[in-house]
PDB file of N, CA and C in Angstrom:
ATOM      1  N   MET P 101      -8.624   6.709 -36.051  1.00 61.00           N
ATOM      2  CA  MET P 101      -7.539   7.629 -36.347  1.00 61.00           C
ATOM      3  C   MET P 101      -6.009   6.850 -36.082  1.00 61.00           C
ATOM      4  N   LEU P 102      -5.840   6.748 -34.864  1.00 68.00           N
ATOM      5  CA  LEU P 102      -4.597   6.081 -34.860  1.00 68.00           C
ATOM      6  C   LEU P 102      -4.176   4.954 -35.643  1.00 68.00           C
ATOM      7  N   ARG P 103      -4.908   4.171 -35.552  1.00 71.00           N
ATOM      8  CA  ARG P 103      -4.787   2.815 -36.450  1.00 71.00           C
ATOM      9  C   ARG P 103      -4.428   2.949 -37.742  1.00 71.00           C
ATOM     10  N   GLU P 104      -5.095   3.957 -38.632  1.00 75.00           N
ATOM     11  CA  GLU P 104      -4.652   4.245 -40.028  1.00 75.00           C
ATOM     12  C   GLU P 104      -3.189   4.996 -39.882  1.00 75.00           C
ATOM     13  N   LEU P 105      -3.014   5.758 -39.116  1.00 71.00           N
ATOM     14  CA  LEU P 105      -1.693   6.377 -38.897  1.00 71.00           C
ATOM     15  C   LEU P 105      -0.629   5.165 -38.665  1.00 71.00           C
ATOM     16  N   TYR P 106      -0.855   4.302 -37.668  1.00 72.00           N
ATOM     17  CA  TYR P 106       0.191   3.132 -37.661  1.00 72.00           C
ATOM     18  C   TYR P 106       0.195   2.558 -38.816  1.00 72.00           C
ATOM     19  N   ARG P 107      -1.073   2.121 -39.514  1.00 73.00           N
ATOM     20  CA  ARG P 107      -1.002   1.043 -40.903  1.00 73.00           C
ATOM     21  C   ARG P 107       0.057   1.881 -41.903  1.00 73.00           C
ATOM     22  N   ARG P 108      -0.223   3.322 -41.994  1.00 71.00           N
ATOM     23  CA  ARG P 108       0.613   4.023 -42.975  1.00 71.00           C
ATOM     24  C   ARG P 108       2.168   3.906 -42.278  1.00 71.00           C
ATOM     25  N   TYR P 109       2.344   4.234 -40.863  1.00 67.00           N
ATOM     26  CA  TYR P 109       3.813   4.002 -40.778  1.00 67.00           C
ATOM     27  C   TYR P 109       4.400   2.586 -40.758  1.00 67.00           C
ATOM     28  N   LEU P 110       3.561   1.652 -40.634  1.00 71.00           N
ATOM     29  CA  LEU P 110       4.108   0.286 -40.866  1.00 71.00           C
ATOM     30  C   LEU P 110       4.584  -0.111 -42.392  1.00 71.00           C
ATOM     31  N   SER P 111       3.767   0.545 -43.176  1.00 72.00           N
ATOM     32  CA  SER P 111       4.030   0.070 -44.437  1.00 72.00           C
ATOM     33  C   SER P 111       4.974   1.105 -45.250  1.00 72.00           C
ATOM     34  N   ALA P 112       5.423   2.212 -44.529  1.00 66.00           N
ATOM     35  CA  ALA P 112       6.547   3.028 -44.921  1.00 66.00           C
ATOM     36  C   ALA P 112       7.895   2.580 -44.513  1.00 66.00           C
ATOM     37  N   GLY P 113       8.852   2.855 -45.398  1.00 62.00           N
ATOM     38  CA  GLY P 113      10.307   2.672 -45.182  1.00 62.00           C
ATOM     39  C   GLY P 113      10.795   3.553 -44.167  1.00 62.00           C
ATOM     40  N   ALA P 114      11.810   3.303 -43.492  1.00 57.00           N
ATOM     41  CA  ALA P 114      12.705   4.525 -42.892  1.00 57.00           C
ATOM     42  C   ALA P 114      13.333   5.518 -43.532  1.00 57.00           C
ATOM     43  N   PRO P 115      13.131   6.609 -43.231  1.00 57.00           N
ATOM     44  CA  PRO P 115      13.940   7.630 -44.135  1.00 57.00           C
ATOM     45  C   PRO P 115      15.341   7.594 -43.965  1.00 57.00           C
ATOM     46  N   PRO P 116      15.938   7.857 -45.089  1.00 56.00           N
ATOM     47  CA  PRO P 116      17.500   7.671 -45.299  1.00 56.00           C
ATOM     48  C   PRO P 116      18.158   8.690 -44.227  1.00 56.00           C
ATOM     49  N   PRO P 117      19.027   8.170 -43.471  1.00 53.00           N
ATOM     50  CA  PRO P 117      19.579   9.209 -42.379  1.00 53.00           C
ATOM     51  C   PRO P 117      20.819   9.804 -43.122  1.00 53.00           C
ATOM     52  N   GLN P 118      21.076  10.986 -42.924  1.00 59.00           N
ATOM     53  CA  GLN P 118      22.332  11.719 -43.009  1.00 59.00           C
ATOM     54  C   GLN P 118      23.664  11.322 -42.676  1.00 59.00           C
ATOM     55  N   ALA P 119      23.249  10.925 -41.213  1.00 58.00           N
ATOM     56  CA  ALA P 119      24.725  10.330 -40.637  1.00 58.00           C
ATOM     57  C   ALA P 119      24.043   9.050 -39.728  1.00 58.00           C
ATOM     58  N   PRO P 120      24.904   8.225 -39.629  1.00 55.00           N
ATOM     59  CA  PRO P 120      24.214   7.039 -38.533  1.00 55.00           C
ATOM     60  C   PRO P 120      23.399   7.465 -37.447  1.00 55.00           C
ATOM     61  N   GLU P 121      23.903   8.232 -36.778  1.00 58.00           N
ATOM     62  CA  GLU P 121      23.116   8.854 -35.575  1.00 58.00           C
ATOM     63  C   GLU P 121      21.978   9.711 -35.747  1.00 58.00           C
ATOM     64  N   ALA P 122      21.590  10.022 -37.081  1.00 64.00           N
ATOM     65  CA  ALA P 122      20.653  10.907 -37.572  1.00 64.00           C
ATOM     66  C   ALA P 122      19.263  10.295 -37.165  1.00 64.00           C
ATOM     67  N   TYR P 123      19.086   9.081 -37.257  1.00 73.00           N
ATOM     68  CA  TYR P 123      17.757   8.491 -37.268  1.00 73.00           C
ATOM     69  C   TYR P 123      18.011   7.149 -36.344  1.00 73.00           C
ATOM     70  N   ALA P 124      17.869   7.235 -35.177  1.00 81.00           N
ATOM     71  CA  ALA P 124      18.457   6.032 -34.545  1.00 81.00           C
ATOM     72  C   ALA P 124      17.472   4.815 -34.679  1.00 81.00           C
ATOM     73  N   LEU P 125      15.811   4.832 -35.158  1.00 79.00           N
ATOM     74  CA  LEU P 125      15.070   3.863 -35.500  1.00 79.00           C
ATOM     75  C   LEU P 125      15.048   3.479 -36.748  1.00 79.00           C
ATOM     76  N   GLY P 126      15.974   4.223 -37.750  1.00 78.00           N
ATOM     77  CA  GLY P 126      16.086   3.754 -38.992  1.00 78.00           C
ATOM     78  C   GLY P 126      16.262   2.130 -39.424  1.00 78.00           C
ATOM     79  N   PRO P 127      17.477   1.618 -38.634  1.00 81.00           N
ATOM     80  CA  PRO P 127      17.777   0.335 -38.657  1.00 81.00           C
ATOM     81  C   PRO P 127      16.727  -0.646 -38.606  1.00 81.00           C
ATOM     82  N   LEU P 128      15.923  -0.302 -37.476  1.00 84.00           N
ATOM     83  CA  LEU P 128      14.825  -1.347 -37.338  1.00 84.00           C
ATOM     84  C   LEU P 128      13.733  -1.599 -38.158  1.00 84.00           C
ATOM     85  N   PRO P 129      13.265  -2.870 -38.045  1.00 85.00           N
ATOM     86  CA  PRO P 129      12.078  -3.130 -38.911  1.00 85.00           C
ATOM     87  C   PRO P 129      10.922  -2.526 -38.607  1.00 85.00           C
ATOM     88  N   PRO P 130      10.063  -2.359 -39.655  1.00 85.00           N
ATOM     89  CA  PRO P 130       8.863  -1.276 -39.266  1.00 85.00           C
ATOM     90  C   PRO P 130       8.057  -1.895 -38.061  1.00 85.00           C
ATOM     91  N   LYS P 131       7.599  -3.169 -37.834  1.00 88.00           N
ATOM     92  CA  LYS P 131       6.953  -3.527 -36.691  1.00 88.00           C
ATOM     93  C   LYS P 131       7.776  -3.170 -35.306  1.00 88.00           C
ATOM     94  N   ALA P 132       9.158  -3.207 -35.494  1.00 89.00           N
ATOM     95  CA  ALA P 132       9.978  -2.990 -34.210  1.00 89.00           C
ATOM     96  C   ALA P 132       9.651  -1.669 -34.054  1.00 89.00           C
ATOM     97  N   ARG P 133       9.747  -0.627 -34.955  1.00 87.00           N
ATOM     98  CA  ARG P 133       9.504   0.904 -34.939  1.00 87.00           C
ATOM     99  C   ARG P 133       8.388   1.012 -34.301  1.00 87.00           C
ATOM    100  N   ALA P 134       7.109   0.453 -34.875  1.00 88.00           N
ATOM    101  CA  ALA P 134       5.820   0.691 -34.305  1.00 88.00           C
ATOM    102  C   ALA P 134       5.664   0.329 -33.126  1.00 88.00           C
ATOM    103  N   ALA P 135       6.150  -0.880 -32.808  1.00 91.00           N
ATOM    104  CA  ALA P 135       6.117  -1.297 -31.032  1.00 91.00           C
ATOM    105  C   ALA P 135       6.542  -0.191 -30.397  1.00 91.00           C
ATOM    106  N   LEU P 136       7.962   0.298 -30.488  1.00 89.00           N
ATOM    107  CA  LEU P 136       8.477   1.086 -29.749  1.00 89.00           C
ATOM    108  C   LEU P 136       7.732   2.566 -29.711  1.00 89.00           C
ATOM    109  N   VAL P 137       7.474   3.106 -30.678  1.00 88.00           N
ATOM    110  CA  VAL P 137       6.798   4.296 -30.930  1.00 88.00           C
ATOM    111  C   VAL P 137       5.540   4.138 -29.982  1.00 88.00           C
ATOM    112  N   SER P 138       4.906   3.249 -30.214  1.00 91.00           N
ATOM    113  CA  SER P 138       3.548   3.281 -29.629  1.00 91.00           C
ATOM    114  C   SER P 138       3.483   2.925 -28.132  1.00 91.00           C
ATOM    115  N   ARG P 139       4.594   2.405 -27.706  1.00 92.00           N
ATOM    116  CA  ARG P 139       4.761   2.001 -26.409  1.00 92.00           C
ATOM    117  C   ARG P 139       5.142   3.176 -25.432  1.00 92.00           C
ATOM    118  N   PHE P 140       6.603   3.628 -26.083  1.00 87.00           N
ATOM    119  CA  PHE P 140       7.238   4.566 -25.348  1.00 87.00           C
ATOM    120  C   PHE P 140       7.521   5.991 -25.749  1.00 87.00           C
ATOM    121  N   HIS P 141       6.963   6.208 -27.021  1.00 86.00           N
ATOM    122  CA  HIS P 141       6.819   7.697 -27.383  1.00 86.00           C
ATOM    123  C   HIS P 141       5.571   7.874 -27.038  1.00 86.00           C
ATOM    124  N   ASP P 142       4.601   7.246 -27.597  1.00 90.00           N
ATOM    125  CA  ASP P 142       3.029   7.931 -27.355  1.00 90.00           C
ATOM    126  C   ASP P 142       2.553   7.478 -26.266  1.00 90.00           C
ATOM    127  N   GLY P 143       3.244   6.388 -25.233  1.00 92.00           N
ATOM    128  CA  GLY P 143       2.879   5.836 -24.333  1.00 92.00           C
ATOM    129  C   GLY P 143       1.478   5.127 -24.147  1.00 92.00           C
ATOM    130  N   LEU P 144       1.198   4.542 -24.937  1.00 93.00           N
ATOM    131  CA  LEU P 144      -0.267   3.584 -25.066  1.00 93.00           C
ATOM    132  C   LEU P 144      -0.056   2.436 -24.236  1.00 93.00           C
ATOM    133  N   PRO P 145      -1.042   2.021 -23.618  1.00 94.00           N
ATOM    134  CA  PRO P 145      -0.883   0.875 -22.926  1.00 94.00           C
ATOM    135  C   PRO P 145      -0.674  -0.264 -23.745  1.00 94.00           C
ATOM    136  N   PRO P 146      -0.363  -1.568 -23.494  1.00 93.00           N
ATOM    137  CA  PRO P 146       0.045  -2.632 -24.257  1.00 93.00           C
ATOM    138  C   PRO P 146      -1.109  -2.868 -25.147  1.00 93.00           C
ATOM    139  N   GLN P 147      -2.486  -3.138 -24.423  1.00 94.00           N
ATOM    140  CA  GLN P 147      -3.620  -3.496 -25.258  1.00 94.00           C
ATOM    141  C   GLN P 147      -3.964  -2.383 -26.396  1.00 94.00           C
ATOM    142  N   GLN P 148      -4.071  -1.117 -26.195  1.00 93.00           N
ATOM    143  CA  GLN P 148      -4.070  -0.158 -27.118  1.00 93.00           C
ATOM    144  C   GLN P 148      -2.923   0.045 -28.174  1.00 93.00           C
ATOM    145  N   ALA P 149      -1.778  -0.198 -27.644  1.00 93.00           N
ATOM    146  CA  ALA P 149      -0.701  -0.413 -28.619  1.00 93.00           C
ATOM    147  C   ALA P 149      -0.927  -1.548 -29.548  1.00 93.00           C
ATOM    148  N   ALA P 150      -1.244  -2.592 -29.189  1.00 93.00           N
ATOM    149  CA  ALA P 150      -1.625  -3.818 -29.922  1.00 93.00           C
ATOM    150  C   ALA P 150      -2.636  -3.551 -30.985  1.00 93.00           C
ATOM    151  N   PHE P 151      -3.529  -2.866 -30.601  1.00 91.00           N
ATOM    152  CA  PHE P 151      -4.787  -2.622 -31.426  1.00 91.00           C
ATOM    153  C   PHE P 151      -4.258  -1.840 -32.573  1.00 91.00           C
ATOM    154  N   VAL P 152      -3.802  -0.602 -32.155  1.00 89.00           N
ATOM    155  CA  VAL P 152      -3.506   0.265 -33.406  1.00 89.00           C
ATOM    156  C   VAL P 152      -2.559   0.069 -34.141  1.00 89.00           C
ATOM    157  N   THR P 153      -1.554  -1.040 -33.775  1.00 89.00           N
ATOM    158  CA  THR P 153      -0.291  -1.397 -34.517  1.00 89.00           C
ATOM    159  C   THR P 153      -0.712  -2.683 -35.432  1.00 89.00           C
ATOM    160  N   GLY P 154      -1.899  -3.274 -34.935  1.00 89.00           N
ATOM    161  CA  GLY P 154      -2.195  -4.614 -35.456  1.00 89.00           C
ATOM    162  C   GLY P 154      -1.343  -5.649 -35.201  1.00 89.00           C
ATOM    163  N   LEU P 155      -0.632  -5.511 -34.142  1.00 91.00           N
ATOM    164  CA  LEU P 155       0.176  -6.679 -33.802  1.00 91.00           C
ATOM    165  C   LEU P 155      -0.323  -7.367 -32.633  1.00 91.00           C
ATOM    166  N   ARG P 156      -0.114  -8.558 -32.532  1.00 94.00           N
ATOM    167  CA  ARG P 156      -0.716  -9.461 -31.331  1.00 94.00           C
ATOM    168  C   ARG P 156      -0.033  -8.697 -30.044  1.00 94.00           C
ATOM    169  N   SER P 157      -0.666  -8.927 -28.872  1.00 94.00           N
ATOM    170  CA  SER P 157      -0.047  -8.168 -27.518  1.00 94.00           C
ATOM    171  C   SER P 157       1.389  -8.702 -27.326  1.00 94.00           C
ATOM    172  N   ALA P 158       1.689 -10.252 -27.609  1.00 96.00           N
ATOM    173  CA  ALA P 158       2.936 -10.859 -27.164  1.00 96.00           C
ATOM    174  C   ALA P 158       3.727 -10.454 -28.388  1.00 96.00           C
ATOM    175  N   LEU P 159       3.604 -10.489 -29.429  1.00 94.00           N
ATOM    176  CA  LEU P 159       4.412  -9.762 -30.439  1.00 94.00           C
ATOM    177  C   LEU P 159       4.775  -8.406 -30.456  1.00 94.00           C
ATOM    178  N   LEU P 160       4.021  -7.705 -29.825  1.00 93.00           N
ATOM    179  CA  LEU P 160       4.234  -6.292 -29.669  1.00 93.00           C
ATOM    180  C   LEU P 160       5.290  -6.077 -28.560  1.00 93.00           C
ATOM    181  N   GLU P 161       4.954  -6.945 -27.586  1.00 94.00           N
ATOM    182  CA  GLU P 161       5.906  -6.799 -26.509  1.00 94.00           C
ATOM    183  C   GLU P 161       7.506  -7.252 -26.843  1.00 94.00           C
ATOM    184  N   GLN P 162       7.482  -8.370 -27.736  1.00 95.00           N
ATOM    185  CA  GLN P 162       8.723  -9.094 -28.341  1.00 95.00           C
ATOM    186  C   GLN P 162       9.450  -8.110 -29.007  1.00 95.00           C
ATOM    187  N   GLU P 163       8.692  -7.287 -30.027  1.00 92.00           N
ATOM    188  CA  GLU P 163       9.306  -6.387 -31.017  1.00 92.00           C
ATOM    189  C   GLU P 163       9.871  -5.374 -30.356  1.00 92.00           C
ATOM    190  N   ALA P 164       8.960  -4.647 -29.315  1.00 92.00           N
ATOM    191  CA  ALA P 164       9.327  -3.494 -28.457  1.00 92.00           C
ATOM    192  C   ALA P 164      10.703  -3.715 -27.727  1.00 92.00           C
ATOM    193  N   ARG P 165      10.781  -4.974 -27.031  1.00 93.00           N
ATOM    194  CA  ARG P 165      12.005  -5.340 -26.284  1.00 93.00           C
ATOM    195  C   ARG P 165      13.208  -5.697 -27.159  1.00 93.00           C
ATOM    196  N   GLN P 166      13.040  -6.023 -28.236  1.00 93.00           N
ATOM    197  CA  GLN P 166      14.132  -6.340 -29.130  1.00 93.00           C
ATOM    198  C   GLN P 166      14.532  -5.070 -29.597  1.00 93.00           C
ATOM    199  N   ALA P 167      13.717  -4.097 -30.054  1.00 91.00           N
ATOM    200  CA  ALA P 167      14.062  -2.671 -30.566  1.00 91.00           C
ATOM    201  C   ALA P 167      14.826  -1.861 -29.230  1.00 91.00           C
ATOM    202  N   ARG P 168      14.089  -2.309 -28.009  1.00 91.00           N
ATOM    203  CA  ARG P 168      14.939  -1.352 -27.070  1.00 91.00           C
ATOM    204  C   ARG P 168      16.233  -1.881 -26.717  1.00 91.00           C
ATOM    205  N   ASP P 169      16.320  -3.247 -27.044  1.00 93.00           N
ATOM    206  CA  ASP P 169      17.934  -3.717 -26.774  1.00 93.00           C
ATOM    207  C   ASP P 169      18.632  -3.404 -27.672  1.00 93.00           C
ATOM    208  N   HIS P 170      18.198  -3.281 -28.918  1.00 91.00           N
ATOM    209  CA  HIS P 170      18.924  -2.838 -29.957  1.00 91.00           C
ATOM    210  C   HIS P 170      19.374  -1.422 -29.890  1.00 91.00           C
ATOM    211  N   LEU P 171      18.637  -0.383 -29.455  1.00 89.00           N
ATOM    212  CA  LEU P 171      19.034   1.074 -29.261  1.00 89.00           C
ATOM    213  C   LEU P 171      19.799   1.295 -28.309  1.00 89.00           C
ATOM    214  N   TYR P 172      19.674   0.118 -26.928  1.00 91.00           N
ATOM    215  CA  TYR P 172      20.563   0.321 -25.984  1.00 91.00           C
ATOM    216  C   TYR P 172      21.907   0.104 -26.189  1.00 91.00           C
ATOM    217  N   ALA P 173      22.025  -1.052 -27.212  1.00 92.00           N
ATOM    218  CA  ALA P 173      23.418  -1.420 -27.346  1.00 92.00           C
ATOM    219  C   ALA P 173      24.028  -0.414 -28.683  1.00 92.00           C
ATOM    220  N   THR P 174      23.328   0.280 -29.327  1.00 88.00           N
ATOM    221  CA  THR P 174      23.905   0.953 -30.415  1.00 88.00           C
ATOM    222  C   THR P 174      23.687   2.525 -30.134  1.00 88.00           C
ATOM    223  N   HIS P 175      22.830   3.104 -29.189  1.00 85.00           N
ATOM    224  CA  HIS P 175      22.631   4.494 -28.936  1.00 85.00           C
ATOM    225  C   HIS P 175      22.582   4.692 -27.334  1.00 85.00           C
ATOM    226  N   ARG P 176      23.590   4.112 -26.795  1.00 86.00           N
ATOM    227  CA  ARG P 176      23.382   4.175 -25.180  1.00 86.00           C
ATOM    228  C   ARG P 176      23.009   5.616 -24.771  1.00 86.00           C
ATOM    229  N   SER P 177      23.358   6.804 -25.401  1.00 85.00           N
ATOM    230  CA  SER P 177      23.038   8.068 -25.184  1.00 85.00           C
ATOM    231  C   SER P 177      21.520   8.346 -24.760  1.00 85.00           C
ATOM    232  N   LEU P 178      20.581   7.279 -25.584  1.00 82.00           N
ATOM    233  CA  LEU P 178      19.414   7.495 -25.597  1.00 82.00           C
ATOM    234  C   LEU P 178      18.833   7.148 -24.155  1.00 82.00           C
ATOM    235  N   PHE P 179      19.577   6.382 -23.380  1.00 83.00           N
ATOM    236  CA  PHE P 179      19.199   5.961 -22.208  1.00 83.00           C
ATOM    237  C   PHE P 179      20.031   6.400 -21.030  1.00 83.00           C
ATOM    238  N   PRO P 180      19.589   7.649 -20.569  1.00 81.00           N
ATOM    239  CA  PRO P 180      20.374   8.257 -19.109  1.00 81.00           C
ATOM    240  C   PRO P 180      20.548   7.699 -18.275  1.00 81.00           C
ATOM    241  N   VAL P 181      19.593   6.593 -17.963  1.00 76.00           N
ATOM    242  CA  VAL P 181      19.985   5.759 -16.531  1.00 76.00           C
ATOM    243  C   VAL P 181      19.888   4.356 -17.043  1.00 76.00           C
ATOM    244  N   ASP P 182      20.825   3.348 -16.669  1.00 60.00           N
ATOM    245  CA  ASP P 182      20.907   2.086 -17.107  1.00 60.00           C
ATOM    246  C   ASP P 182      19.558   1.477 -16.428  1.00 60.00           C
ATOM    247  N   PRO P 183      18.929   0.538 -17.419  1.00 54.00           N
ATOM    248  CA  PRO P 183      17.639  -0.132 -17.119  1.00 54.00           C
ATOM    249  C   PRO P 183      17.824  -1.080 -15.892  1.00 54.00           C
TER     250      PRO P 183
END
């Protein structure tokens, strides 16, 4: 079930934001969004996140790290404590 949801998520574009801060994940590529959501929103362990997104573990971690770095630089308020 999760794999099908992520497949759809990866194939869909980001919804158009009404304001730049309206959808922080919007500018991210689909793989980066899926990696970030699976790991940090859904809280999946790396192996399960890789399986449901269809990404190799190393690529999943790379995408998640780049997405997190981008969000940290552009939406610092999402990170109440510095990493």
